[in-house]
Coordinates of C-alpha atoms and ligand atoms in Angstrom, one line a residue:
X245 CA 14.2 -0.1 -16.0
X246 CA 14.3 1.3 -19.3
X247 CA 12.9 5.0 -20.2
X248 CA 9.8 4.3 -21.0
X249 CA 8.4 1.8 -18.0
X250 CA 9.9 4.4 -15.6
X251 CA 8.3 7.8 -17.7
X252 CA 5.1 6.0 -16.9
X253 CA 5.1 4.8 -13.6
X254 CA 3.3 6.6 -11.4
X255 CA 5.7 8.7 -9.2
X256 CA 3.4 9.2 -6.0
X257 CA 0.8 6.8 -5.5
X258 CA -2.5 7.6 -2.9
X259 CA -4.2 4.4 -1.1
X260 CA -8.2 5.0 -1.0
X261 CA -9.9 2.9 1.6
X262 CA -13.2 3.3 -0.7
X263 CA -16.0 3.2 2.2
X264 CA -14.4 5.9 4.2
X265 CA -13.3 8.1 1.5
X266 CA -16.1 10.3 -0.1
X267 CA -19.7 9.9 0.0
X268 CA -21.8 10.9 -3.6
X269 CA -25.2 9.4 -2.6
X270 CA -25.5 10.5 0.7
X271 CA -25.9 6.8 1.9
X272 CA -23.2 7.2 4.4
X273 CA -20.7 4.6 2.3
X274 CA -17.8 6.1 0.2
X275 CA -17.8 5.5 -3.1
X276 CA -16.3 5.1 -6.6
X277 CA -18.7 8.3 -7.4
X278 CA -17.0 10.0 -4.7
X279 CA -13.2 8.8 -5.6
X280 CA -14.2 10.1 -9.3
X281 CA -15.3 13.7 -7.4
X282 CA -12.0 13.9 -5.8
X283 CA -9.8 13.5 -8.6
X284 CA -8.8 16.9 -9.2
X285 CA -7.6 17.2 -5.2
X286 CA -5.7 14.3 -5.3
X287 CA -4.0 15.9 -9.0
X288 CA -3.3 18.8 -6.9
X289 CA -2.0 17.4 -4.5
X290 CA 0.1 16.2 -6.9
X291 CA -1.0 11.9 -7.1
X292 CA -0.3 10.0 -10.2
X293 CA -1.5 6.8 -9.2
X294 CA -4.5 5.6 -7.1
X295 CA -5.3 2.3 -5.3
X296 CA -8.6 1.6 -4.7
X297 CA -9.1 -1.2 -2.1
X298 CA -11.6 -3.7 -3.3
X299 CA -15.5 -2.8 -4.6
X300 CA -16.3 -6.7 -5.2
X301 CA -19.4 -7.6 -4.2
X302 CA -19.2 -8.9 -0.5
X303 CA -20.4 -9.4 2.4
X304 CA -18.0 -7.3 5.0
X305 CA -17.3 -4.2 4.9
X306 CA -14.0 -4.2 3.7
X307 CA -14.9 -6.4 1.0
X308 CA -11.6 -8.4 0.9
X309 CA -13.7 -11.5 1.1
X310 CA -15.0 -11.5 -2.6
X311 CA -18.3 -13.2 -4.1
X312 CA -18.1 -12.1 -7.4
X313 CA -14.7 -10.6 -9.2
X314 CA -16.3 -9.0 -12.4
X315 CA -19.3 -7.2 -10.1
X316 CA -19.6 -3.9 -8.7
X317 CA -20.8 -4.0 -5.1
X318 CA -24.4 -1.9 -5.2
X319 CA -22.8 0.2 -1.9
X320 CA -20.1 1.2 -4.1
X321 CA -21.6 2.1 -7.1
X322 CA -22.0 0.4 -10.7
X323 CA -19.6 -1.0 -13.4
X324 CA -20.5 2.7 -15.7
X325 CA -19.2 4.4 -12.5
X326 CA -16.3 2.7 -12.5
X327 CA -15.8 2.9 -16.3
X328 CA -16.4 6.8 -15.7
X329 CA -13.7 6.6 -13.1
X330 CA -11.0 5.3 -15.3
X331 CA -11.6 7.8 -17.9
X332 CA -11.6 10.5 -15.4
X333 CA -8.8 9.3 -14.0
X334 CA -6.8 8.6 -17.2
X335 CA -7.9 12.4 -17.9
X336 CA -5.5 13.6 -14.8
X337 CA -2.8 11.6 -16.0
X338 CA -4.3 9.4 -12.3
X339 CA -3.4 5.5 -12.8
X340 CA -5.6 3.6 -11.2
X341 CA -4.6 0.0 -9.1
X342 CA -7.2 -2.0 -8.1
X343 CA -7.2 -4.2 -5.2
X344 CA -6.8 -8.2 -6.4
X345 CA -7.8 -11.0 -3.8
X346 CA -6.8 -14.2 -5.2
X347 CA -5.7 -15.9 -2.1
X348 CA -9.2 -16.8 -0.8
X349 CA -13.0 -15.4 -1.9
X350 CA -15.4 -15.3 0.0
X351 CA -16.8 -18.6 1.9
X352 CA -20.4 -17.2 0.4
X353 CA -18.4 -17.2 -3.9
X354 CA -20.3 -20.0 -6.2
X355 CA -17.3 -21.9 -6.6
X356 CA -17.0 -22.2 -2.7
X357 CA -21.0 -23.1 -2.3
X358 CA -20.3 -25.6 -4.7
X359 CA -16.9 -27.2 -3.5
X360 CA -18.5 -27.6 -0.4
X361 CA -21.3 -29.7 -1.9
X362 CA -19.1 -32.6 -1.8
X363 CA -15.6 -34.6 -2.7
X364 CA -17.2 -35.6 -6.3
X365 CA -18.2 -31.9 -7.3
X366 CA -16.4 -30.4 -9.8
X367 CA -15.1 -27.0 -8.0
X368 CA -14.3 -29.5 -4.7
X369 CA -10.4 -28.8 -6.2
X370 CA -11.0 -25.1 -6.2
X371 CA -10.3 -25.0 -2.6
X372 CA -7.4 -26.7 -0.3
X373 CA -9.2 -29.6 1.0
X374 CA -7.4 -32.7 3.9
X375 CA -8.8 -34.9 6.5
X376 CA -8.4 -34.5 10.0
X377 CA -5.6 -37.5 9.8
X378 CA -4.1 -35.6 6.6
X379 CA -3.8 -32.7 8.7
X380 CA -2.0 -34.2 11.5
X381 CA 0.2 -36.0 9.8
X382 CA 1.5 -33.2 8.3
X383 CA 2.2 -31.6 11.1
X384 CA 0.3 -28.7 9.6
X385 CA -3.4 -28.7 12.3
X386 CA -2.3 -25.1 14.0
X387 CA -0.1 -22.0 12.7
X388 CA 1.3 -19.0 14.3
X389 CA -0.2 -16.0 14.5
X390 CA 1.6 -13.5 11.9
X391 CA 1.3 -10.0 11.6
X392 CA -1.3 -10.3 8.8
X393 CA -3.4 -13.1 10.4
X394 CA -4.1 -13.7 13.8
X395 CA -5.6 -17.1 12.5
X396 CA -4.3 -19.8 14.6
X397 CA -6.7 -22.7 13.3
X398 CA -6.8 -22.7 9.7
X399 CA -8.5 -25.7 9.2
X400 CA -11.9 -25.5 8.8
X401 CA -14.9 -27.4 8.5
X402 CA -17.7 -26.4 5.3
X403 CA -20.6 -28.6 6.8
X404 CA -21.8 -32.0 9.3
X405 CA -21.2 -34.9 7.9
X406 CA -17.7 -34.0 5.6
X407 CA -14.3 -36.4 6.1
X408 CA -12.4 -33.2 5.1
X409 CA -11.2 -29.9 6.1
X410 CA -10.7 -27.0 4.1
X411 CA -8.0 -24.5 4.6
X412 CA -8.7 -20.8 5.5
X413 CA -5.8 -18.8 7.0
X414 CA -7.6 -15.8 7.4
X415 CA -10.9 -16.7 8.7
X416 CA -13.3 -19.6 8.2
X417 CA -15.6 -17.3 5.9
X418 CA -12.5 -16.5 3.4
X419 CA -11.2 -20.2 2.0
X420 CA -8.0 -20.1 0.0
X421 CA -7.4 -21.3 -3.5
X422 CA -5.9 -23.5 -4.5
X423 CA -3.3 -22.3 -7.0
X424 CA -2.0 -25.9 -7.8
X425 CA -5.4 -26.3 -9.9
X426 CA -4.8 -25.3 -13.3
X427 CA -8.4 -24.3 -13.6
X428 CA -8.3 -21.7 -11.1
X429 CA -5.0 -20.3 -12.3
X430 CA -7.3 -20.0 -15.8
X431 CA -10.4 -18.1 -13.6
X432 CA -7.8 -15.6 -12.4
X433 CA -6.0 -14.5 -15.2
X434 CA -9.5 -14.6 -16.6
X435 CA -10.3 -12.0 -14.1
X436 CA -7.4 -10.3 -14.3
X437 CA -7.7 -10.0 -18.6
X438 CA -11.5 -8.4 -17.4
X439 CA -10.2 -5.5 -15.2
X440 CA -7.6 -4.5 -17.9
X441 CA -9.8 -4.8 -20.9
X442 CA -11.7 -2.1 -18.7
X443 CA -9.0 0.2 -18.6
X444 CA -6.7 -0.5 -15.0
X445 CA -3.5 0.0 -15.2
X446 CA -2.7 -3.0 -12.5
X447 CA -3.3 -4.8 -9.5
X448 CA -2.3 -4.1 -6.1
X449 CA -1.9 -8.1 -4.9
X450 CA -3.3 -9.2 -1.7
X451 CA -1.7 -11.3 0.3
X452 CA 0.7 -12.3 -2.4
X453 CA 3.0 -14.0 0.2
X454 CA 0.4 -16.7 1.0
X455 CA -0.7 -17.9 -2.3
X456 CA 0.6 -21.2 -1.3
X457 CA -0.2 -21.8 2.5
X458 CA 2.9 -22.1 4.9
X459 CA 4.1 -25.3 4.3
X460 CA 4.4 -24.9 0.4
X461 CA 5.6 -21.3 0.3
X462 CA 8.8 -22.0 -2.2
X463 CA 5.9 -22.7 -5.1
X464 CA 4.7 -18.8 -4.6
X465 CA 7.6 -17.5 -6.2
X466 CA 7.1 -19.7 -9.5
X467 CA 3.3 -18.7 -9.3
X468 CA 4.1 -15.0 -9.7
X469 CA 6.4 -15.4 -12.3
X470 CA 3.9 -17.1 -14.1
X471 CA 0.8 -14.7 -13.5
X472 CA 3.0 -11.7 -14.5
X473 CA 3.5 -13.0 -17.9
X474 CA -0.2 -13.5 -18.2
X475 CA -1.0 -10.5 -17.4
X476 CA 2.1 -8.1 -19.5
X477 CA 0.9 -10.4 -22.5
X478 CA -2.7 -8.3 -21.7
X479 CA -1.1 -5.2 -20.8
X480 CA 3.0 -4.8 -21.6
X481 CA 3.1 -1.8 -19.0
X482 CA 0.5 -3.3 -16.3
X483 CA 1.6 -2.2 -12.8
X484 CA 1.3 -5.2 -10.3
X485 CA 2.4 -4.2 -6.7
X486 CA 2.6 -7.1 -4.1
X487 CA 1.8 -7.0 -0.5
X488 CA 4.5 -9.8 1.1
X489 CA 4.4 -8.7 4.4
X490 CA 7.7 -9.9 6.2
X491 CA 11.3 -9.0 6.1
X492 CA 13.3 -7.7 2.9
X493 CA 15.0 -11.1 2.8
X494 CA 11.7 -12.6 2.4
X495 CA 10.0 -10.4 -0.5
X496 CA 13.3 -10.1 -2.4
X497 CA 12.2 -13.7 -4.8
X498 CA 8.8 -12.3 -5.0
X499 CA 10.8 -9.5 -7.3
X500 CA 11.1 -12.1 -10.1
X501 CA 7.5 -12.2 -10.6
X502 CA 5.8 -8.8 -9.0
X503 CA 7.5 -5.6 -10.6
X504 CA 6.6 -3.9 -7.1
X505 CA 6.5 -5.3 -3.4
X506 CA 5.7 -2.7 -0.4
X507 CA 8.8 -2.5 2.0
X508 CA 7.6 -3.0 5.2
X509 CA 11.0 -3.4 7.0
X510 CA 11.0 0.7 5.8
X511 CA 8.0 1.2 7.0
X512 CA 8.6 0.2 10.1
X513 CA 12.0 1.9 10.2
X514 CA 10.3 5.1 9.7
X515 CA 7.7 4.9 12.5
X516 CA 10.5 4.3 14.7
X517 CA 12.4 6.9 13.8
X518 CA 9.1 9.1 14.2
X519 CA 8.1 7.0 17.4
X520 CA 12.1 7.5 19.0
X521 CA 14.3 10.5 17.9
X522 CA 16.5 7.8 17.3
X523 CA 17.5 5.9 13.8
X524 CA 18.4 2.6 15.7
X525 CA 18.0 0.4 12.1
X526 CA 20.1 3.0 10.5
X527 CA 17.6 3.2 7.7
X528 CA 19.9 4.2 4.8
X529 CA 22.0 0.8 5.4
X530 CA 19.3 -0.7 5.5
X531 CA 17.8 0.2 2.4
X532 CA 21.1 -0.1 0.4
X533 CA 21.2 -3.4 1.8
X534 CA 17.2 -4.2 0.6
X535 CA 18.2 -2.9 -2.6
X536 CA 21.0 -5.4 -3.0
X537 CA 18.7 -8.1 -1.9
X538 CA 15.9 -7.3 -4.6
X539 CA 18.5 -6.5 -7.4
X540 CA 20.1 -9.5 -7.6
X541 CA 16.1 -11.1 -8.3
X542 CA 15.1 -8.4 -10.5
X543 CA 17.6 -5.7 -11.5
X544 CA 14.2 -3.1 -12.7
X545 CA 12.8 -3.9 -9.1
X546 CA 10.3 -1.2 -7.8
X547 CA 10.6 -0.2 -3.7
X548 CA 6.7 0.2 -3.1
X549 CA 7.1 2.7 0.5
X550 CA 5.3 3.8 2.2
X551 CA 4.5 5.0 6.2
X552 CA 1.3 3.1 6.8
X553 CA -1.1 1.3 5.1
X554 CA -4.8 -0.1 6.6
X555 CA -3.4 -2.8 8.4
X556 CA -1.4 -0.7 10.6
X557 CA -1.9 1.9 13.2
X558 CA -1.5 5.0 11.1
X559 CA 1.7 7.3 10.9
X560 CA -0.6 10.2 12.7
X561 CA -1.1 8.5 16.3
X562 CA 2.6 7.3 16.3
X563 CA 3.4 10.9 16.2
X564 CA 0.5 11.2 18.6
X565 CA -0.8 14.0 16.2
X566 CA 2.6 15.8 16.0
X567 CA 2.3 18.0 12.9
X568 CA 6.3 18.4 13.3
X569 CA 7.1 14.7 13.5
X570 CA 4.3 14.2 10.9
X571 CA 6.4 16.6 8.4
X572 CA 9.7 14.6 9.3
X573 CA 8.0 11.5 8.1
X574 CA 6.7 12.7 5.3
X575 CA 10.0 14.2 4.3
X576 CA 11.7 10.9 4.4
X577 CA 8.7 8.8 3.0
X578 CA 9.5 11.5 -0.1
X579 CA 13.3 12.0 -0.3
X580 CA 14.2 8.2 -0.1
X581 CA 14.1 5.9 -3.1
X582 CA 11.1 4.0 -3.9
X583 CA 7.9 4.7 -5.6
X584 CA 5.7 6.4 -2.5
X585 CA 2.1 5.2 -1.5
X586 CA 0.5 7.3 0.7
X587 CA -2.6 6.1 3.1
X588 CA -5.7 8.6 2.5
X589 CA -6.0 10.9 5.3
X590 CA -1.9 10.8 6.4
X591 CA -2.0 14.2 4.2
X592 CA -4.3 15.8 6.6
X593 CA -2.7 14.0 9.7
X594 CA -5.4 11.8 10.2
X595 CA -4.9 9.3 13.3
X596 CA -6.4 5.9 14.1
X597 CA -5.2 2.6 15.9
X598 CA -6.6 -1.0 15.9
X599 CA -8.9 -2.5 16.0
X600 CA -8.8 -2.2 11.6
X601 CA -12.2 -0.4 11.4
X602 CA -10.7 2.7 13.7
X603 CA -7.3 3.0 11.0
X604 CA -10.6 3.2 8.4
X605 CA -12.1 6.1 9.7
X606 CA -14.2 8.8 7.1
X607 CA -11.7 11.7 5.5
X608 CA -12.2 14.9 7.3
X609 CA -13.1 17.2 4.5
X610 CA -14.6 20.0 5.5
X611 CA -16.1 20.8 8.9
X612 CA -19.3 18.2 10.5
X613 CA -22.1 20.9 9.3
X614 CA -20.7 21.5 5.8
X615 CA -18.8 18.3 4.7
X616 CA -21.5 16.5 2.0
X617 CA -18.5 14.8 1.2
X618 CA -17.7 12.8 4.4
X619 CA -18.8 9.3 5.2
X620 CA -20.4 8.0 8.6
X621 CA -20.5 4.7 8.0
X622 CA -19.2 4.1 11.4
X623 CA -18.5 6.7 14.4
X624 CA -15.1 8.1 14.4
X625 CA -12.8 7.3 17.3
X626 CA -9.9 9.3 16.3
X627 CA -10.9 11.6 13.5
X628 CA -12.9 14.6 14.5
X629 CA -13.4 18.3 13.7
X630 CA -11.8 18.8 17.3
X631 CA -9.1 16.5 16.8
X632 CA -8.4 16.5 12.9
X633 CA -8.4 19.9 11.0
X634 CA -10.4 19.3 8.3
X635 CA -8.7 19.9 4.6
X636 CA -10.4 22.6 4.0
X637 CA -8.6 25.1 6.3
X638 CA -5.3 22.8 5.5
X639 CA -5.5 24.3 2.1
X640 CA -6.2 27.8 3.6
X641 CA -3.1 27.4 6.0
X642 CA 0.3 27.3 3.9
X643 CA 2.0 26.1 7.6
X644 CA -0.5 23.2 7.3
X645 CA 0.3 19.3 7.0
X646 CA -1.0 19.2 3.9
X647 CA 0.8 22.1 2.1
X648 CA 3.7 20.7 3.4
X649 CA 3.1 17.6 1.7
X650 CA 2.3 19.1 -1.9
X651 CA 5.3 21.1 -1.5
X652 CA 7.6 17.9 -0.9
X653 CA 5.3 16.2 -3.6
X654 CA 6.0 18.7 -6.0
X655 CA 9.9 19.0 -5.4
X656 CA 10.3 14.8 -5.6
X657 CA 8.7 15.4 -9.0
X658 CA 10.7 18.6 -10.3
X659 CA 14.6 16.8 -9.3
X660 CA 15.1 14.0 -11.4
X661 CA 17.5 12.7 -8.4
X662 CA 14.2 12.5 -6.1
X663 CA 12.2 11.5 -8.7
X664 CA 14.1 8.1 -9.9
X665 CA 12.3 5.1 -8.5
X666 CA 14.3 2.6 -10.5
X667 CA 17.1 2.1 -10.3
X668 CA 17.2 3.0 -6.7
X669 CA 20.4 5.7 -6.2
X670 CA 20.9 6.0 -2.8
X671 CA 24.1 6.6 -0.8
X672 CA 25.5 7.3 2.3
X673 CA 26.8 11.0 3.3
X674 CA 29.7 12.0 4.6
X675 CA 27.6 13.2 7.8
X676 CA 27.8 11.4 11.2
X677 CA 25.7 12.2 13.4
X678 CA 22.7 10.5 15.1
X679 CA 20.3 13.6 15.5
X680 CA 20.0 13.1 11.8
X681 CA 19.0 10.7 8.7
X682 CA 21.1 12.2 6.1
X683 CA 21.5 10.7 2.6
X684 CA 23.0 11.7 -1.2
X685 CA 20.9 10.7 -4.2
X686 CA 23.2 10.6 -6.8
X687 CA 22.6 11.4 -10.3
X688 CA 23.6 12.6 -14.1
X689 CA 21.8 16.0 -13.6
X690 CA 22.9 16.6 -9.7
X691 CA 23.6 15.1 -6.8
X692 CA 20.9 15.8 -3.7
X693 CA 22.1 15.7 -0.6
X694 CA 19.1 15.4 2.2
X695 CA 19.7 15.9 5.5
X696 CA 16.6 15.5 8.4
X697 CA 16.8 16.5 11.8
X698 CA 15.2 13.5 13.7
X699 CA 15.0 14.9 17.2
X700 CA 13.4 18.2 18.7
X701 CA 16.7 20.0 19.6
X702 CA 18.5 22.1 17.5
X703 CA 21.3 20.2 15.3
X704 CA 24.3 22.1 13.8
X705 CA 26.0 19.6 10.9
X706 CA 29.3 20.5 9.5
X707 CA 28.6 19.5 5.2
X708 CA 32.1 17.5 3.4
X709 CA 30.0 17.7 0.0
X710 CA 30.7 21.1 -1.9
X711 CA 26.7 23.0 -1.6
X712 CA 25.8 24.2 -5.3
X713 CA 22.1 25.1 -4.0
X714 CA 19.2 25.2 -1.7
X715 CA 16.2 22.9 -3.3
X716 CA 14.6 22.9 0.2
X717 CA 14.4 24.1 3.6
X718 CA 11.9 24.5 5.7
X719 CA 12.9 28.2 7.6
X720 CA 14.7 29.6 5.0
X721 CA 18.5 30.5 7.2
X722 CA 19.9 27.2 7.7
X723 CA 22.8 27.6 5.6
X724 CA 26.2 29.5 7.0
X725 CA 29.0 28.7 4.3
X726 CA 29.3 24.3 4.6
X727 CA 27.7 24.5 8.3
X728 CA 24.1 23.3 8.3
X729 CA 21.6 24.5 11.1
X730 CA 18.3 22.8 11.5
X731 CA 15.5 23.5 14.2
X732 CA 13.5 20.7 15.7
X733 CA 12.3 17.7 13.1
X734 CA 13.3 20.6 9.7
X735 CA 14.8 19.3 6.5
X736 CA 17.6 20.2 4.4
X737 CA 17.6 19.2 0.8
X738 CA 20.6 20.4 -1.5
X739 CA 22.3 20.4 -4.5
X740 CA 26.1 19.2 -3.9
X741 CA 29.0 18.6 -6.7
Ligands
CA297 CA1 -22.3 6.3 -0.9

């Protein structure tokens, strides 16, 4: 990556789930008003890049099902909102990604009420359309469930009466596109040349791995090389993260076209880690061997990481609300390589498992009788003055989760070694043993040498690597000459030769 692209990429990014964030109007819906209000906490917490999940207009509540790209759904505000929110933003230094469905729309979109009309209308080709013998013959009538669709039958039907099927791998009220129409390629980069003329800095892509359904997947990786031009011939800089959710193996060719992909074989190496005491995937090879992978496809690849995201039970209940094993995650979410997202709410150890709507669950800001700020759209499960200490007396407790993670924040952004997202330097330490991750991040300035106890037991480490200085530790005494001493789930991060 050269100096520029990686001066302005966002080096910590901050995943809003908009209707549970902050409330402006009182209405009980977060907001784009309310992201705008929170700006200068997420600048000191240290963010430099939001993702807002999508503000369409639509008819669910997580509005991933889209009726109209270029609207502002009323719930969440107007266009001059958003327009005020970009410059706001922009003011912090805050990029802002905003959430791009092109894999479906909504079932309710006009180009959907119209293909359904009939075979002979004009946006029919929008949409993936076969007949029931089609369909069979293909082989293609059922699918397996995936960790990102439980959909089983994809094939639906739009009305009584049709000799065709359309094809919805999500749901029957979200129909995919279909991307081998050159006319819908044209609507989306349309879309996509509206949302930068207003001042975003990119696209966080859903779905990106299912563009093409299943049985055509090889054509997604031409399709993203493709839209990526289109869109750096808007905006030479523009951010575009992809969500391919599968194995490293898998997302690697999605590199050539999508500067960014979320690593979810990471992710999940980190929950277990935080779920176990034990590093079973050995996450360090395991990343050096992702990084080889997505390389060879794109040597200026970004590692989007992350510990959870709003598909997925969230990093607080798989520490089952252990601020200790919630500070070991964090540490390694923000000493690895990568370019970190966080989910809203992990700062403040927010919890929540499926169903999706309970991992969606309002921001605690400030206790039930004072908090204006905090959304009710839906009754908490998990997330409760009782059970989640509201950020307000986080900020008044310097032992609290979420001065723990400005402090990492703000040290991954102060060492250039921790701050590097491409390319990613990361190498094995001489350390071997399994109570910890340890790691060096090697560069010009200084090497860092991290080393995380995993497990609640003490952990005495003997250090090969000559120990210039302490950048980190969590106690302040873990140091005796080259020996390392580290309580229960504490950090060491260091300067070595
Ligand atoms: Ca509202």
């Amino acid at each position: 990556m050269n100096n520029n692209l990686q001066a302005q990429t966002p080096r910590v990014f901050y995943e809003i789930f908009i209707r549970s964030f902050c409330d402006s109007d009182n209405d009980g819906k977060g907001d784009l008003n309310g992201i705008t209000s929170k700006l200068d906490y997420l600048q000191d917490l240290g963010v430099e890049g939001i993702w807002i999940t999508p503000f369409f207009l639509s008819n669910s509540y997580h509005k991933y099902d889209v009726i109209d790209y270029k609207s502002v759904d009323a719930e969440c505000g107007t266009m001059e909102d958003f327009e005020n929110l970009i410059k706001e933003a922009h003011k912090r230094n805050i990029k802002v990604l905003i959430d791009f469905v092109i894999n479906h729309t909504s079932s309710e979109h006009s180009w959907f009420l119209e293909a359904q009309k009939g075979k002979e209308n004009p946006y029919r080709n929008y949409y993936v359309w076969l007949s029931p013998a089609q369909i069979k013959a293909k082989g293609i009538a059922e699918r397996e469930a995936t960790a990102d669709s439980a959909e089983k039958q994809p094939w639906h039907w739009a009305r009584k009466g049709d000799d065709e099927k359309y094809y919805g791998m999500f749901w029957n009220k979200m129909p995919d596109l279909n991307m081998d129409n050159p006319k819908v390629r044209q609507e989306i980069y349309e879309i996509g040349r509206f949302w930068l003329a207003k001042g975003v800095d990119g696209f966080r892509m859903d779905a990106a791995k299912h563009i093409y359904p299943d049985w055509e997947s090889e054509k997604c990786h031409a399709f993203w090389v493709e839209f990526g031009q289109r869109m750096e011939a808007i905006k030479s800089d523009v951010y575009i993260v992809g969500e391919v959710w599968t194995s490293a193996e898998k997302i690697a060719p999605f590199f050539r076209g999508l500067k960014a992909n979320f690593n979810f074989d990471l992710c999940f190496a980190i929950q277990d880690i935080v779920k176990t005491g034990h590093d079973a995937k050995d996450i360090v090879s395991m990343l050096i061997r992702n990084h080889n992978l997505f390389s060879k496809e794109n040597p200026d690849f970004i590692d989007a990481s992350m510990l959870s995201n709003h598909d997925q039970v969230r990093i607080g209940s798989i520490a089952d609300g252990n601020i200790e094993k919630l500070k070991l995650a964090a540490n390694l979410l923000l000493t690895l390589p990568g370019n970190p997202y966080l989910y809203y709410g992990e700062e403040i150890g927010m919890k929540g498992k499926k169903p999706d709507e309970n991992i969606r669950e309002a921001f605690i800001w400030n206790k039930r009788s004072e908090d204006n700020d905090r959304t009710n759209w839906r009754k908490p499960v998990y997330n409760t003055d009782s059970k989640t200490t509201p950020l307000k007396f986080q900020i008044a407790d310097e032992n609290s989760l979420f001065n723990h993670y400005k402090k990492v924040i703000a040290l991954r952004k102060s060492i250039p070694a921790l701050a590097q997202i491409s390319p990613a330097n990361l190498k094995k330490s001489s350390i071997s043993n399994e109570k910890v991750v340890s790691f060096i991040r090697p560069h010009k300035n200084g090497d860092v040498l991290v080393i995380q106890n995993i497990t609640n037991e003490n952990v005495e480490v003997l250090v090969k690597e000559r120990i210039e200085n302490v950048f980190f530790s969590m106690k302040g005494s873990n140091l005796d000459g080259q020996k390392v001493k580290l309580g229960a789930y504490e950090v060491i991060i260091l300067e070595i030769e």
